[in-house]
Amino acid sequence: MKKSSTVKLILITAALASCNQKKKEPEWGEGSKTYVRGDSTAPYTRTHYGHGGNGLLTAALWYYAFRPYGNYSNGNYTRAGYYSSAISQRSNIGSNGFKGSVTRGGFGRSGYSVGG
Amino acid sequence: MNRINTTPRNHWQSAVEKLGFGFHTSDVPYWDESAYYTFTSGEIDQLEKATTALWEMCLEAVQHVIDNKLYPKFHIPQEFIPYIEKTWNDDHPAIYGRFDLCFKNGQVKLLEFNADTPTSLYEAGIVQWFWLQDFDKSKDQFNSIHEKLIAYWKYLKVYLNPGKLHFTCLKETLEDLTNNEYMRDCAIQGGLDTKLVFIDDIGWEAETSQFVDMENESITNIFKLYPWEWLANESFGKNILADSNQAFWIEPAWKMILSNKAILPVLWELFPNNEYLLPAYFENNGMKDYVKKPILSREGANIEVVKHYGTIEKSDGEYGEEGFIYQELFELPDFDDNFPVIGSWVIGQEPAGMGIREAKSLITDNKSRFIPHLIV
């Protein structure tokens, strides 16, 4: 019942700024890979969400919910997708090879939140 | 158990946001530290004991449902039955659940069991703990959620399939994402290699019959904050049965039995007059005071409270198609028109702590508030 140790969070709070902090993410267009941007048209910028709605959530928190996500592999950062489906499906595919036999979108249509 | 009014911390919003808790307020407050509940250690012992007993009864009830093929009562898709039984017989990893309890006049009664996708984990494990550190460090809380999650992930590590442990939830819901990422945080601290993929982004590789993430990395273990009844009925649902990896889905499919309110009449039939259970049936059985609940519903939707044969409260919603159960009314305690439900967590087979949500009515819905607690 009693807590004996100090509570430590290594992911949640750090993730407010960035999903991966080991290495700086490459700039758009850097190197030979082509990254498809969705944020030039999709409404998910920090400013928009920071001041939108009823203004109760900070820009950083909204950025957390809508930021790109990805992983490091062999020292290279690979964008896996975006947190928001507001970005077009095409932009949300990622930058690496896309196998033709993979289909997506077969889950996730039953509700907006788990709640309860 | 008492409810004490108090003054919220100065800048409490930024204090909780620093913890990564961003959904403290929507159109109504959710996190509410203008009050807190107190419990004696004797009362906490009682809640712990009840949680242990209920968990043991639930496990027996699952076996009973399987042995007696009671699946139609639960409206479980026929094609998933062999898979459910496999996950039960092969002891697929399960980590947590939350009993919703009524605690009144020294009695503890089970209202329902959120066994598959319980939320408010982060509020209960982290946010209320840090509230207590600011409020009164000398006091304790019924709360070892964080420690138990880390310890159990560490324990489960050797039982998982080779490969990463993926985590998944819906997009664009900060509440689900926070709960999901908090769980991932604990798994990382338990030594697991994890990766996030949103449920909408999961792919199916037809050539190999495997689920893949956004980088086409094969999924062999996946923690999901997404209910089984949704998974099973979506277009990729049947692929779970055809998965050549036989990935572990956590919570496992046998939790479909416990997260369904049809388990309440089954428990009452198996353990009649048990001190922690309320009479519950598939028909109203002549009861004059009862609560009618859909077997599958979320956030207090489609609940009807009947007293002296008359409806006193009713909530809207879109559930009920699969049928209802009827549970004897045991009214929540009334603290100046605040009605608290205790969410008692079981993690790795053990009671692990609690969170309290209170509403302004007998139905605890998605407008309920989370209130911290301490032990006096």
GROMACS .gro file of C-alpha atoms in nm:
model
  492
    1MET     CA    1   0.000   0.000   0.000
    2LYS     CA    2   0.266   0.246   0.098
    3LYS     CA    3   0.493   0.394  -0.159
    4SER     CA    4   0.856   0.319  -0.094
    5SER     CA    5   1.028   0.462  -0.396
    6THR     CA    6   1.050   0.788  -0.580
    7VAL     CA    7   0.821   0.802  -0.879
    8LYS     CA    8   1.014   0.861  -1.197
    9LEU     CA    9   0.870   0.921  -1.542
   10ILE     CA   10   1.103   0.880  -1.832
   11LEU     CA   11   0.871   0.902  -2.127
   12ILE     CA   12   0.562   1.105  -2.061
   13THR     CA   13   0.708   1.437  -1.956
   14ALA     CA   14   1.004   1.422  -2.188
   15ALA     CA   15   0.772   1.347  -2.474
   16LEU     CA   16   0.613   1.688  -2.448
   17ALA     CA   17   0.892   1.828  -2.655
   18SER     CA   18   0.989   1.532  -2.867
   19CYS     CA   19   0.922   1.164  -2.903
   20ASN     CA   20   1.289   1.076  -2.947
   21GLN     CA   21   1.554   1.287  -2.787
   22LYS     CA   22   1.863   1.083  -2.858
   23LYS     CA   23   1.950   1.277  -3.167
   24LYS     CA   24   1.828   1.580  -3.350
   25GLU     CA   25   1.576   1.497  -3.617
   26PRO     CA   26   1.704   1.573  -3.968
   27GLU     CA   27   1.572   1.886  -4.128
   28TRP     CA   28   1.313   1.849  -4.398
   29GLY     CA   29   1.470   1.757  -4.725
   30GLU     CA   30   1.807   1.679  -4.570
   31GLY     CA   31   1.999   1.391  -4.725
   32SER     CA   32   1.869   1.165  -4.994
   33LYS     CA   33   1.537   1.066  -4.838
   34THR     CA   34   1.226   1.248  -4.935
   35TYR     CA   35   0.995   1.332  -4.648
   36VAL     CA   36   0.641   1.411  -4.738
   37ARG     CA   37   0.514   1.700  -4.535
   38GLY     CA   38   0.158   1.725  -4.429
   39ASP     CA   39   0.180   2.025  -4.202
   40SER     CA   40   0.176   2.284  -4.475
   41THR     CA   41  -0.189   2.214  -4.536
   42ALA     CA   42  -0.312   2.028  -4.230
   43PRO     CA   43  -0.441   2.235  -3.936
   44TYR     CA   44  -0.219   2.108  -3.659
   45THR     CA   45   0.041   2.374  -3.596
   46ARG     CA   46   0.133   2.462  -3.238
   47THR     CA   47  -0.007   2.809  -3.269
   48HIS     CA   48  -0.341   2.696  -3.395
   49TYR     CA   49  -0.405   2.445  -3.122
   50GLY     CA   50  -0.242   2.650  -2.850
   51HIS     CA   51  -0.493   2.927  -2.893
   52GLY     CA   52  -0.786   2.732  -3.024
   53GLY     CA   53  -1.073   2.564  -2.846
   54ASN     CA   54  -1.131   2.701  -2.500
   55GLY     CA   55  -0.764   2.774  -2.453
   56LEU     CA   56  -0.722   2.533  -2.165
   57LEU     CA   57  -0.448   2.319  -2.309
   58THR     CA   58  -0.100   2.444  -2.366
   59ALA     CA   59   0.055   2.456  -2.707
   60ALA     CA   60   0.311   2.203  -2.597
   61LEU     CA   61   0.047   1.951  -2.500
   62TRP     CA   62  -0.134   1.987  -2.826
   63TYR     CA   63   0.194   1.953  -3.007
   64TYR     CA   64   0.247   1.632  -2.812
   65ALA     CA   65  -0.081   1.494  -2.940
   66PHE     CA   66  -0.027   1.591  -3.299
   67ARG     CA   67   0.349   1.576  -3.353
   68PRO     CA   68   0.517   1.341  -3.594
   69TYR     CA   69   0.638   1.015  -3.452
   70GLY     CA   70   0.922   0.797  -3.556
   71ASN     CA   71   1.218   0.586  -3.451
   72TYR     CA   72   1.593   0.563  -3.475
   73SER     CA   73   1.749   0.276  -3.661
   74ASN     CA   74   2.119   0.237  -3.739
   75GLY     CA   75   2.173   0.596  -3.642
   76ASN     CA   76   1.913   0.731  -3.881
   77TYR     CA   77   1.582   0.880  -3.788
   78THR     CA   78   1.284   0.746  -3.978
   79ARG     CA   79   0.955   0.919  -3.964
   80ALA     CA   80   0.683   0.664  -3.909
   81GLY     CA   81   0.381   0.888  -3.935
   82TYR     CA   82   0.191   1.164  -3.769
   83TYR     CA   83  -0.004   1.160  -3.449
   84SER     CA   84  -0.298   1.324  -3.618
   85SER     CA   85  -0.514   1.165  -3.879
   86ALA     CA   86  -0.605   1.517  -3.987
   87ILE     CA   87  -0.303   1.482  -4.207
   88SER     CA   88  -0.381   1.312  -4.534
   89GLN     CA   89  -0.341   0.938  -4.561
   90ARG     CA   90  -0.078   0.981  -4.830
   91SER     CA   91   0.135   1.198  -4.606
   92ASN     CA   92   0.089   0.961  -4.321
   93ILE     CA   93   0.254   0.664  -4.482
   94GLY     CA   94   0.610   0.735  -4.376
   95SER     CA   95   0.932   0.768  -4.564
   96ASN     CA   96   1.057   0.415  -4.595
   97GLY     CA   97   0.970   0.148  -4.847
   98PHE     CA   98   0.603   0.067  -4.859
   99LYS     CA   99   0.518  -0.291  -4.930
  100GLY     CA  100   0.241  -0.329  -5.178
  101SER     CA  101   0.077  -0.613  -4.991
  102VAL     CA  102   0.030  -0.416  -4.670
  103THR     CA  103  -0.310  -0.269  -4.609
  104ARG     CA  104  -0.390  -0.024  -4.330
  105GLY     CA  105  -0.691   0.131  -4.170
  106GLY     CA  106  -0.867  -0.193  -4.078
  107PHE     CA  107  -0.875  -0.095  -3.713
  108GLY     CA  108  -0.979   0.224  -3.542
  109ARG     CA  109  -1.325   0.296  -3.678
  110SER     CA  110  -1.542   0.208  -3.381
  111GLY     CA  111  -1.503   0.510  -3.158
  112TYR     CA  112  -1.329   0.836  -3.082
  113SER     CA  113  -1.200   0.751  -2.738
  114VAL     CA  114  -1.196   0.455  -2.504
  115GLY     CA  115  -1.306   0.654  -2.199
  116GLY     CA  116  -1.444   0.460  -1.904
  117MET     CA  117  -1.443   0.766   0.438
  118ASN     CA  118  -1.490   1.140   0.445
  119ARG     CA  119  -1.496   1.418   0.192
  120ILE     CA  120  -1.300   1.730   0.284
  121ASN     CA  121  -1.323   2.058   0.100
  122THR     CA  122  -0.991   2.230   0.049
  123THR     CA  123  -0.820   2.501  -0.152
  124PRO     CA  124  -0.659   2.390  -0.478
  125ARG     CA  125  -0.288   2.453  -0.517
  126ASN     CA  126  -0.188   2.781  -0.673
  127HIS     CA  127  -0.130   2.722  -1.042
  128TRP     CA  128  -0.249   2.364  -1.008
  129GLN     CA  129  -0.310   2.353  -1.382
  130SER     CA  130   0.056   2.404  -1.462
  131ALA     CA  131   0.153   2.162  -1.184
  132VAL     CA  132  -0.043   1.879  -1.342
  133GLU     CA  133   0.051   1.975  -1.695
  134LYS     CA  134   0.418   1.945  -1.599
  135LEU     CA  135   0.341   1.581  -1.532
  136GLY     CA  136   0.207   1.544  -1.884
  137PHE     CA  137  -0.155   1.549  -1.766
  138GLY     CA  138  -0.322   1.758  -2.032
  139PHE     CA  139  -0.687   1.654  -2.010
  140HIS     CA  140  -0.753   1.793  -1.662
  141THR     CA  141  -1.033   2.011  -1.794
  142SER     CA  142  -1.260   1.982  -2.093
  143ASP     CA  143  -1.584   2.176  -2.110
  144VAL     CA  144  -1.617   2.081  -1.741
  145PRO     CA  145  -1.341   2.018  -1.485
  146TYR     CA  146  -1.216   1.661  -1.473
  147TRP     CA  147  -0.928   1.681  -1.226
  148ASP     CA  148  -1.076   1.841  -0.912
  149GLU     CA  149  -0.858   1.913  -0.610
  150SER     CA  150  -1.107   2.144  -0.442
  151ALA     CA  151  -1.185   1.840  -0.230
  152TYR     CA  152  -1.025   1.513  -0.128
  153TYR     CA  153  -1.138   1.193   0.036
  154THR     CA  154  -0.990   1.048   0.351
  155PHE     CA  155  -0.982   0.684   0.451
  156THR     CA  156  -0.862   0.506   0.762
  157SER     CA  157  -0.605   0.232   0.711
  158GLY     CA  158  -0.873  -0.014   0.826
  159GLU     CA  159  -1.095   0.099   0.541
  160ILE     CA  160  -0.809   0.065   0.295
  161ASP     CA  161  -0.744  -0.287   0.424
  162GLN     CA  162  -1.109  -0.364   0.361
  163LEU     CA  163  -1.091  -0.233   0.003
  164GLU     CA  164  -0.773  -0.430  -0.061
  165LYS     CA  165  -0.930  -0.746   0.073
  166ALA     CA  166  -1.240  -0.695  -0.140
  167THR     CA  167  -1.029  -0.638  -0.452
  168THR     CA  168  -0.833  -0.958  -0.393
  169ALA     CA  169  -1.150  -1.158  -0.338
  170LEU     CA  170  -1.324  -1.013  -0.642
  171TRP     CA  171  -1.028  -1.087  -0.866
  172GLU     CA  172  -1.024  -1.450  -0.752
  173MET     CA  173  -1.399  -1.479  -0.811
  174CYS     CA  174  -1.361  -1.328  -1.156
  175LEU     CA  175  -1.100  -1.585  -1.257
  176GLU     CA  176  -1.331  -1.864  -1.145
  177ALA     CA  177  -1.614  -1.702  -1.337
  178VAL     CA  178  -1.410  -1.698  -1.660
  179GLN     CA  179  -1.345  -2.070  -1.626
  180HIS     CA  180  -1.716  -2.124  -1.562
  181VAL     CA  181  -1.817  -1.929  -1.874
  182ILE     CA  182  -1.570  -2.126  -2.085
  183ASP     CA  183  -1.666  -2.466  -1.940
  184ASN     CA  184  -2.035  -2.400  -1.990
  185LYS     CA  185  -2.008  -2.218  -2.324
  186LEU     CA  186  -2.206  -1.920  -2.203
  187TYR     CA  187  -2.081  -1.703  -2.488
  188PRO     CA  188  -2.423  -1.614  -2.633
  189LYS     CA  189  -2.503  -1.434  -2.306
  190PHE     CA  190  -2.198  -1.217  -2.371
  191HIS     CA  191  -2.274  -1.157  -2.738
  192ILE     CA  192  -1.923  -1.270  -2.829
  193PRO     CA  193  -1.864  -1.341  -3.199
  194GLN     CA  194  -1.866  -1.715  -3.264
  195GLU     CA  195  -1.541  -1.713  -3.460
  196PHE     CA  196  -1.352  -1.566  -3.163
  197ILE     CA  197  -1.447  -1.838  -2.917
  198PRO     CA  198  -1.158  -2.077  -2.993
  199TYR     CA  199  -0.917  -1.785  -2.977
  200ILE     CA  200  -1.055  -1.667  -2.643
  201GLU     CA  201  -1.017  -2.016  -2.504
  202LYS     CA  202  -0.663  -2.040  -2.638
  203THR     CA  203  -0.560  -1.713  -2.472
  204TRP     CA  204  -0.707  -1.839  -2.145
  205ASN     CA  205  -0.563  -2.190  -2.159
  206ASP     CA  206  -0.222  -2.069  -2.274
  207ASP     CA  207  -0.221  -1.800  -2.007
  208HIS     CA  208  -0.156  -1.505  -2.236
  209PRO     CA  209  -0.013  -1.208  -2.051
  210ALA     CA  210  -0.258  -0.980  -1.873
  211ILE     CA  211  -0.155  -0.685  -1.667
  212TYR     CA  212  -0.438  -0.485  -1.517
  213GLY     CA  213  -0.803  -0.410  -1.450
  214ARG     CA  214  -1.014  -0.170  -1.247
  215PHE     CA  215  -1.304  -0.268  -1.024
  216ASP     CA  216  -1.564   0.004  -0.982
  217LEU     CA  217  -1.685  -0.023  -0.625
  218CYS     CA  218  -1.942   0.137  -0.403
  219PHE     CA  219  -1.816   0.186  -0.048
  220LYS     CA  220  -2.088   0.279   0.196
  221ASN     CA  221  -2.172   0.207   0.558
  222GLY     CA  222  -1.877  -0.026   0.591
  223GLN     CA  223  -1.985  -0.232   0.291
  224VAL     CA  224  -1.797  -0.279  -0.037
  225LYS     CA  225  -2.004  -0.372  -0.343
  226LEU     CA  226  -1.891  -0.441  -0.698
  227LEU     CA  227  -2.066  -0.224  -0.954
  228GLU     CA  228  -1.870  -0.343  -1.257
  229PHE     CA  229  -1.526  -0.449  -1.372
  230ASN     CA  230  -1.329  -0.258  -1.635
  231ALA     CA  231  -1.107  -0.548  -1.725
  232ASP     CA  232  -1.004  -0.469  -2.080
  233THR     CA  233  -0.948  -0.096  -2.133
  234PRO     CA  234  -0.964   0.075  -1.795
  235THR     CA  235  -0.866   0.440  -1.801
  236SER     CA  236  -0.777   0.696  -1.530
  237LEU     CA  237  -0.462   0.495  -1.465
  238TYR     CA  238  -0.237   0.798  -1.496
  239GLU     CA  239  -0.453   1.014  -1.272
  240ALA     CA  240  -0.464   0.741  -1.007
  241GLY     CA  241  -0.100   0.635  -1.026
  242ILE     CA  242   0.078   0.964  -1.083
  243VAL     CA  243  -0.126   1.283  -1.068
  244GLN     CA  244  -0.290   1.223  -0.732
  245TRP     CA  245   0.040   1.105  -0.587
  246PHE     CA  246   0.214   1.430  -0.679
  247TRP     CA  247  -0.086   1.620  -0.545
  248LEU     CA  248  -0.026   1.449  -0.211
  249GLN     CA  249   0.343   1.543  -0.218
  250ASP     CA  250   0.241   1.908  -0.242
  251PHE     CA  251  -0.054   1.883  -0.008
  252ASP     CA  252   0.086   1.678   0.280
  253LYS     CA  253   0.396   1.470   0.231
  254SER     CA  254   0.356   1.307   0.569
  255LYS     CA  255   0.040   1.129   0.457
  256ASP     CA  256   0.008   0.811   0.256
  257GLN     CA  257  -0.219   0.696  -0.021
  258PHE     CA  258  -0.357   0.362  -0.137
  259ASN     CA  259  -0.134   0.373  -0.439
  260SER     CA  260   0.144   0.145  -0.553
  261ILE     CA  261   0.021   0.153  -0.913
  262HIS     CA  262   0.340   0.286  -1.064
  263GLU     CA  263   0.572   0.046  -0.884
  264LYS     CA  264   0.351  -0.254  -0.956
  265LEU     CA  265   0.323  -0.173  -1.326
  266ILE     CA  266   0.699  -0.154  -1.365
  267ALA     CA  267   0.753  -0.469  -1.162
  268TYR     CA  268   0.493  -0.665  -1.357
  269TRP     CA  269   0.624  -0.561  -1.697
  270LYS     CA  270   0.966  -0.673  -1.578
  271TYR     CA  271   0.816  -1.005  -1.473
  272LEU     CA  272   0.630  -1.050  -1.803
  273LYS     CA  273   0.933  -0.980  -2.018
  274VAL     CA  274   1.045  -1.343  -2.041
  275TYR     CA  275   0.695  -1.460  -2.129
  276LEU     CA  276   0.654  -1.232  -2.430
  277ASN     CA  277   0.727  -1.328  -2.790
  278PRO     CA  278   1.063  -1.222  -2.933
  279GLY     CA  279   1.052  -0.872  -3.076
  280LYS     CA  280   0.935  -0.536  -2.957
  281LEU     CA  281   0.635  -0.461  -2.744
  282HIS     CA  282   0.414  -0.230  -2.948
  283PHE     CA  283   0.166   0.006  -2.787
  284THR     CA  284  -0.145   0.125  -2.961
  285CYS     CA  285  -0.446   0.349  -2.911
  286LEU     CA  286  -0.666   0.581  -3.113
  287LYS     CA  287  -0.537   0.901  -3.263
  288GLU     CA  288  -0.638   1.248  -3.153
  289THR     CA  289  -0.749   1.160  -2.804
  290LEU     CA  290  -0.514   1.304  -2.549
  291GLU     CA  291  -0.669   1.101  -2.268
  292ASP     CA  292  -0.613   0.769  -2.442
  293LEU     CA  293  -0.267   0.869  -2.560
  294THR     CA  294  -0.163   0.976  -2.210
  295ASN     CA  295  -0.282   0.650  -2.055
  296ASN     CA  296  -0.116   0.453  -2.332
  297GLU     CA  297   0.213   0.641  -2.312
  298TYR     CA  298   0.213   0.614  -1.935
  299MET     CA  299   0.182   0.238  -1.964
  300ARG     CA  300   0.464   0.240  -2.219
  301ASP     CA  301   0.672   0.446  -1.979
  302CYS     CA  302   0.632   0.177  -1.715
  303ALA     CA  303   0.720  -0.098  -1.964
  304ILE     CA  304   1.036   0.089  -2.065
  305GLN     CA  305   1.131   0.117  -1.700
  306GLY     CA  306   1.065  -0.256  -1.675
  307GLY     CA  307   1.334  -0.312  -1.936
  308LEU     CA  308   1.117  -0.369  -2.245
  309ASP     CA  309   1.187  -0.247  -2.595
  310THR     CA  310   0.874  -0.059  -2.696
  311LYS     CA  311   0.731   0.121  -2.994
  312LEU     CA  312   0.417   0.324  -3.053
  313VAL     CA  313   0.185   0.267  -3.346
  314PHE     CA  314  -0.164   0.411  -3.361
  315ILE     CA  315  -0.442   0.160  -3.405
  316ASP     CA  316  -0.552   0.328  -3.727
  317ASP     CA  317  -0.201   0.287  -3.868
  318ILE     CA  318  -0.157  -0.083  -3.801
  319GLY     CA  319  -0.102  -0.269  -4.125
  320TRP     CA  320  -0.176  -0.622  -4.237
  321GLU     CA  321   0.089  -0.787  -4.451
  322ALA     CA  322  -0.109  -1.037  -4.655
  323GLU     CA  323   0.188  -1.231  -4.790
  324THR     CA  324   0.317  -1.323  -4.447
  325SER     CA  325  -0.013  -1.297  -4.258
  326GLN     CA  326   0.133  -1.061  -4.001
  327PHE     CA  327   0.044  -0.729  -3.849
  328VAL     CA  328   0.303  -0.459  -3.913
  329ASP     CA  329   0.369  -0.109  -3.786
  330MET     CA  330   0.426   0.203  -3.995
  331GLU     CA  331   0.776   0.088  -4.080
  332ASN     CA  332   0.650  -0.255  -4.174
  333GLU     CA  333   0.813  -0.401  -3.867
  334SER     CA  334   0.634  -0.716  -3.764
  335ILE     CA  335   0.416  -0.693  -3.453
  336THR     CA  336   0.464  -0.982  -3.213
  337ASN     CA  337   0.345  -0.829  -2.885
  338ILE     CA  338   0.104  -0.542  -2.858
  339PHE     CA  339  -0.054  -0.356  -2.569
  340LYS     CA  340  -0.379  -0.200  -2.686
  341LEU     CA  341  -0.595   0.065  -2.530
  342TYR     CA  342  -0.877  -0.035  -2.759
  343PRO     CA  343  -1.161  -0.267  -2.661
  344TRP     CA  344  -1.187  -0.622  -2.781
  345GLU     CA  345  -1.548  -0.581  -2.886
  346TRP     CA  346  -1.434  -0.311  -3.127
  347LEU     CA  347  -1.131  -0.507  -3.253
  348ALA     CA  348  -1.337  -0.819  -3.312
  349ASN     CA  349  -1.600  -0.640  -3.517
  350GLU     CA  350  -1.371  -0.437  -3.741
  351SER     CA  351  -1.243  -0.540  -4.082
  352PHE     CA  352  -0.899  -0.644  -3.949
  353GLY     CA  353  -1.052  -0.836  -3.659
  354LYS     CA  354  -1.044  -1.175  -3.825
  355ASN     CA  355  -0.677  -1.123  -3.912
  356ILE     CA  356  -0.600  -1.166  -3.541
  357LEU     CA  357  -0.715  -1.525  -3.580
  358ALA     CA  358  -0.497  -1.574  -3.889
  359ASP     CA  359  -0.185  -1.403  -3.755
  360SER     CA  360   0.118  -1.622  -3.830
  361ASN     CA  361   0.308  -1.451  -3.545
  362GLN     CA  362   0.035  -1.538  -3.298
  363ALA     CA  363   0.109  -1.203  -3.142
  364PHE     CA  364   0.024  -1.147  -2.779
  365TRP     CA  365  -0.250  -0.886  -2.754
  366ILE     CA  366  -0.253  -0.732  -2.408
  367GLU     CA  367  -0.503  -0.736  -2.243
  368PRO     CA  368  -0.574  -1.083  -2.385
  369ALA     CA  369  -0.896  -1.185  -2.557
  370TRP     CA  370  -1.031  -1.372  -2.253
  371LYS     CA  371  -1.079  -1.031  -2.094
  372MET     CA  372  -1.377  -1.000  -2.331
  373ILE     CA  373  -1.559  -1.214  -2.079
  374LEU     CA  374  -1.475  -1.002  -1.774
  375SER     CA  375  -1.518  -0.660  -1.934
  376ASN     CA  376  -1.874  -0.751  -2.027
  377LYS     CA  377  -2.148  -0.675  -1.775
  378ALA     CA  378  -2.294  -1.017  -1.839
  379ILE     CA  379  -2.027  -1.131  -1.595
  380LEU     CA  380  -2.227  -0.972  -1.309
  381PRO     CA  381  -2.519  -1.221  -1.318
  382VAL     CA  382  -2.269  -1.503  -1.366
  383LEU     CA  383  -2.077  -1.396  -1.056
  384TRP     CA  384  -2.398  -1.373  -0.854
  385GLU     CA  385  -2.504  -1.719  -0.969
  386LEU     CA  386  -2.166  -1.865  -0.877
  387PHE     CA  387  -2.125  -1.680  -0.549
  388PRO     CA  388  -2.477  -1.604  -0.423
  389ASN     CA  389  -2.491  -1.371  -0.124
  390ASN     CA  390  -2.121  -1.299  -0.139
  391GLU     CA  391  -2.059  -0.987   0.067
  392TYR     CA  392  -1.895  -0.798  -0.222
  393LEU     CA  393  -2.157  -0.876  -0.486
  394LEU     CA  394  -2.499  -0.736  -0.560
  395PRO     CA  395  -2.778  -0.956  -0.687
  396ALA     CA  396  -2.771  -0.940  -1.066
  397TYR     CA  397  -2.974  -1.116  -1.334
  398PHE     CA  398  -3.041  -1.125  -1.705
  399GLU     CA  399  -3.407  -1.037  -1.633
  400ASN     CA  400  -3.528  -0.788  -1.376
  401ASN     CA  401  -3.653  -1.080  -1.171
  402GLY     CA  402  -3.918  -0.887  -0.982
  403MET     CA  403  -3.675  -0.639  -0.832
  404LYS     CA  404  -3.827  -0.302  -0.747
  405ASP     CA  405  -3.494  -0.121  -0.696
  406TYR     CA  406  -3.238  -0.195  -0.962
  407VAL     CA  407  -3.002  -0.060  -1.225
  408LYS     CA  408  -3.045  -0.167  -1.584
  409LYS     CA  409  -2.714  -0.173  -1.771
  410PRO     CA  410  -2.625  -0.266  -2.129
  411ILE     CA  411  -2.386  -0.561  -2.134
  412LEU     CA  412  -2.156  -0.349  -2.352
  413SER     CA  413  -2.145   0.022  -2.282
  414ARG     CA  414  -1.894   0.287  -2.192
  415GLU     CA  415  -1.881   0.593  -1.970
  416GLY     CA  416  -2.216   0.543  -1.803
  417ALA     CA  417  -2.416   0.544  -2.124
  418ASN     CA  418  -2.766   0.391  -2.148
  419ILE     CA  419  -2.796   0.325  -1.775
  420GLU     CA  420  -3.136   0.333  -1.607
  421VAL     CA  421  -3.179   0.358  -1.229
  422VAL     CA  422  -3.510   0.228  -1.101
  423LYS     CA  423  -3.642   0.277  -0.748
  424HIS     CA  424  -3.980   0.157  -0.622
  425TYR     CA  425  -4.053   0.044  -0.980
  426GLY     CA  426  -4.002   0.397  -1.112
  427THR     CA  427  -3.714   0.539  -1.314
  428ILE     CA  428  -3.523   0.799  -1.112
  429GLU     CA  429  -3.226   0.845  -1.346
  430LYS     CA  430  -3.152   0.751  -1.704
  431SER     CA  431  -2.858   0.827  -1.930
  432ASP     CA  432  -2.854   0.859  -2.307
  433GLY     CA  433  -2.629   0.672  -2.543
  434GLU     CA  434  -2.610   0.435  -2.830
  435TYR     CA  435  -2.556   0.107  -2.649
  436GLY     CA  436  -2.796  -0.171  -2.561
  437GLU     CA  437  -2.825  -0.356  -2.887
  438GLU     CA  438  -2.653  -0.660  -2.738
  439GLY     CA  439  -2.884  -0.683  -2.437
  440PHE     CA  440  -2.900  -0.572  -2.072
  441ILE     CA  441  -2.844  -0.698  -1.721
  442TYR     CA  442  -3.028  -0.596  -1.404
  443GLN     CA  443  -2.834  -0.529  -1.086
  444GLU     CA  444  -2.989  -0.455  -0.748
  445LEU     CA  445  -2.966  -0.087  -0.663
  446PHE     CA  446  -2.706  -0.003  -0.402
  447GLU     CA  447  -2.698   0.374  -0.400
  448LEU     CA  448  -2.366   0.551  -0.397
  449PRO     CA  449  -2.286   0.745  -0.078
  450ASP     CA  450  -2.402   1.104  -0.088
  451PHE     CA  451  -2.149   1.368   0.019
  452ASP     CA  452  -2.344   1.692  -0.026
  453ASP     CA  453  -2.472   1.582  -0.366
  454ASN     CA  454  -2.139   1.433  -0.468
  455PHE     CA  455  -2.154   1.060  -0.542
  456PRO     CA  456  -1.813   0.887  -0.545
  457VAL     CA  457  -1.722   0.559  -0.713
  458ILE     CA  458  -1.400   0.390  -0.610
  459GLY     CA  459  -1.188   0.254  -0.893
  460SER     CA  460  -0.977  -0.017  -0.732
  461TRP     CA  461  -0.686  -0.136  -0.944
  462VAL     CA  462  -0.562  -0.489  -0.974
  463ILE     CA  463  -0.218  -0.509  -1.132
  464GLY     CA  464  -0.032  -0.835  -1.181
  465GLN     CA  465  -0.297  -1.025  -0.981
  466GLU     CA  466  -0.271  -0.793  -0.680
  467PRO     CA  467  -0.460  -0.492  -0.549
  468ALA     CA  468  -0.253  -0.188  -0.636
  469GLY     CA  469  -0.433   0.131  -0.545
  470MET     CA  470  -0.738   0.336  -0.619
  471GLY     CA  471  -0.876   0.646  -0.784
  472ILE     CA  472  -1.204   0.812  -0.705
  473ARG     CA  473  -1.440   0.963  -0.956
  474GLU     CA  474  -1.745   1.147  -0.839
  475ALA     CA  475  -2.053   1.268  -1.018
  476LYS     CA  476  -2.349   1.484  -0.930
  477SER     CA  477  -2.583   1.193  -0.984
  478LEU     CA  478  -2.600   0.820  -0.921
  479ILE     CA  479  -2.471   0.753  -1.274
  480THR     CA  480  -2.097   0.806  -1.310
  481ASP     CA  481  -2.060   0.930  -1.665
  482ASN     CA  482  -1.802   1.108  -1.879
  483LYS     CA  483  -1.864   1.432  -1.689
  484SER     CA  484  -1.748   1.283  -1.361
  485ARG     CA  485  -1.452   1.435  -1.177
  486PHE     CA  486  -1.140   1.270  -1.043
  487ILE     CA  487  -1.085   1.352  -0.674
  488PRO     CA  488  -0.760   1.264  -0.493
  489HIS     CA  489  -0.748   1.081  -0.161
  490LEU     CA  490  -0.524   1.022   0.138
  491ILE     CA  491  -0.504   0.792   0.435
  492VAL     CA  492  -0.549   0.947   0.779
   0.00000   0.00000   0.00000
